Structures are given as structure tokens and as C-alpha cells.
PDB file of N, CA and C in Angstrom:
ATOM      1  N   UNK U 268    -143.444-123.896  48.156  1.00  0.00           N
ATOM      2  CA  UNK U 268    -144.236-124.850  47.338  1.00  0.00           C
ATOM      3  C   UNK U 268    -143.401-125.334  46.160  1.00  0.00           C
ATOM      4  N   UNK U 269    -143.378-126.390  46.161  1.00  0.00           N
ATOM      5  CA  UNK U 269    -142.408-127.278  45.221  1.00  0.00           C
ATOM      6  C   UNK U 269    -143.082-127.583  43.712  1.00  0.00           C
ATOM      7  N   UNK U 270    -142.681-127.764  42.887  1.00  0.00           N
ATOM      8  CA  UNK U 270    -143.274-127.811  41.299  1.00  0.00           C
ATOM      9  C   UNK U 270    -144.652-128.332  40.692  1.00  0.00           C
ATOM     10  N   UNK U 271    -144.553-130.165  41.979  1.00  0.00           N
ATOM     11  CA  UNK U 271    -145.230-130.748  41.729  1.00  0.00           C
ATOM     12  C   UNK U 271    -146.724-130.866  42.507  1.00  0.00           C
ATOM     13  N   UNK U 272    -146.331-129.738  43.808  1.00  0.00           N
ATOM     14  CA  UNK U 272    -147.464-129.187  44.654  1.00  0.00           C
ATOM     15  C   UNK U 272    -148.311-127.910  43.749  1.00  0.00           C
ATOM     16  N   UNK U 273    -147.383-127.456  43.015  1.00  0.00           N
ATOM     17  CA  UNK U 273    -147.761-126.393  42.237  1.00  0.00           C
ATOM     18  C   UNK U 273    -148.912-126.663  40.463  1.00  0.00           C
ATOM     19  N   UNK U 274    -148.130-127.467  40.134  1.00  0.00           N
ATOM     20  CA  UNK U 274    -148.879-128.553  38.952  1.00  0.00           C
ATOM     21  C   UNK U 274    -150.035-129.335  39.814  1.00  0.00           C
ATOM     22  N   UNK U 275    -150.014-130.016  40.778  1.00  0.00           N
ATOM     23  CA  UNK U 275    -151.320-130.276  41.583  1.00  0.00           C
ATOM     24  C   UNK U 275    -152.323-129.128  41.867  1.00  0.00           C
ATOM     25  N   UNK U 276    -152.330-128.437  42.171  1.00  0.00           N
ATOM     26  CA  UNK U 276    -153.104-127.221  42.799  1.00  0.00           C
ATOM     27  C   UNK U 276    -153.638-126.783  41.584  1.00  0.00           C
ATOM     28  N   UNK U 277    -152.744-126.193  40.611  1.00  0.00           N
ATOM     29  CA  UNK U 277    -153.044-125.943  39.265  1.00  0.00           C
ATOM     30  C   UNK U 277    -154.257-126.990  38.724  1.00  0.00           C
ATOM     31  N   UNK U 278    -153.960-128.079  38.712  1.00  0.00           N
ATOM     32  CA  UNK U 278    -154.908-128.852  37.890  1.00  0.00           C
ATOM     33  C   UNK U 278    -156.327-129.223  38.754  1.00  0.00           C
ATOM     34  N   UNK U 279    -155.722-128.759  40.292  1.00  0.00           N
ATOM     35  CA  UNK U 279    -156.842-129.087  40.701  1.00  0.00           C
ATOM     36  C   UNK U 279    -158.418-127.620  40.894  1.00  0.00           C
ATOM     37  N   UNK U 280    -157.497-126.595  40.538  1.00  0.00           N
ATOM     38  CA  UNK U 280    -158.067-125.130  39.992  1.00  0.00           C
ATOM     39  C   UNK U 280    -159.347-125.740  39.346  1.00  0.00           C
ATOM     40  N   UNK U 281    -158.366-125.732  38.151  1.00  0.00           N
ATOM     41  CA  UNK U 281    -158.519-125.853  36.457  1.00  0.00           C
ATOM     42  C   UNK U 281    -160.200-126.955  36.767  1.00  0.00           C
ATOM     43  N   UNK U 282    -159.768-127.793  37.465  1.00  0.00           N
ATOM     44  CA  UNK U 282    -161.079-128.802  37.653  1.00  0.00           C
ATOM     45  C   UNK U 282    -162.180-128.653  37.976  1.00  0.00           C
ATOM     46  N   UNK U 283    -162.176-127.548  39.675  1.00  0.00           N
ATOM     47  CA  UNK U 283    -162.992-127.279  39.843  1.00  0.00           C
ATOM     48  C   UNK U 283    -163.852-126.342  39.328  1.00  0.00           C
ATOM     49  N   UNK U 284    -163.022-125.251  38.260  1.00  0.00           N
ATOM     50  CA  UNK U 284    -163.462-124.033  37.743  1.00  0.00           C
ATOM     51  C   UNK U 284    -164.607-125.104  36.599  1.00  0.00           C
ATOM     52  N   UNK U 285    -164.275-125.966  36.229  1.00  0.00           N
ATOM     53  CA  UNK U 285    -164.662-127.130  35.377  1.00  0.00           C
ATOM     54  C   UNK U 285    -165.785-127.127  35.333  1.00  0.00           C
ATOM     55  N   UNK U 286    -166.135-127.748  36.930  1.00  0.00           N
ATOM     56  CA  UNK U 286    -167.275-128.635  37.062  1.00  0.00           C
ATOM     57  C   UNK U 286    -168.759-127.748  37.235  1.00  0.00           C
ATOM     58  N   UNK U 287    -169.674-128.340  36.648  1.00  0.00           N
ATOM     59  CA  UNK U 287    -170.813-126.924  36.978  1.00  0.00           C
ATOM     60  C   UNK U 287    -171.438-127.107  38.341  1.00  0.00           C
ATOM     61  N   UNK U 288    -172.370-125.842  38.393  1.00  0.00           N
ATOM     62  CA  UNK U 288    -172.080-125.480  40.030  1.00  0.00           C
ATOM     63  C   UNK U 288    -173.600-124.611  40.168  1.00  0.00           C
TER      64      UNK U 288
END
């Protein structure tokens, strides 16, 4: 996994941990 697959995934975490549920 390359940096920018890694910064994607990451932010896409970060988002869902986010959103309420």
C-alpha cells in the first residue's frame, strides 16, 4: 500500500468514525 492509498483509507476511517450512526 502506497502513501496515497494510505492517506485515502485514513481519511476515509476518520469520516466514517464521523458520521452518526
Amino acid at each position: 500500500m502506497d502513501g496515497a492509498a494510505l492517506s485515502k483509507f485514513s481519511v476515509s476511517s476518520e469520516d466514517k468514525l464521523s458520521l452518526p450512526q
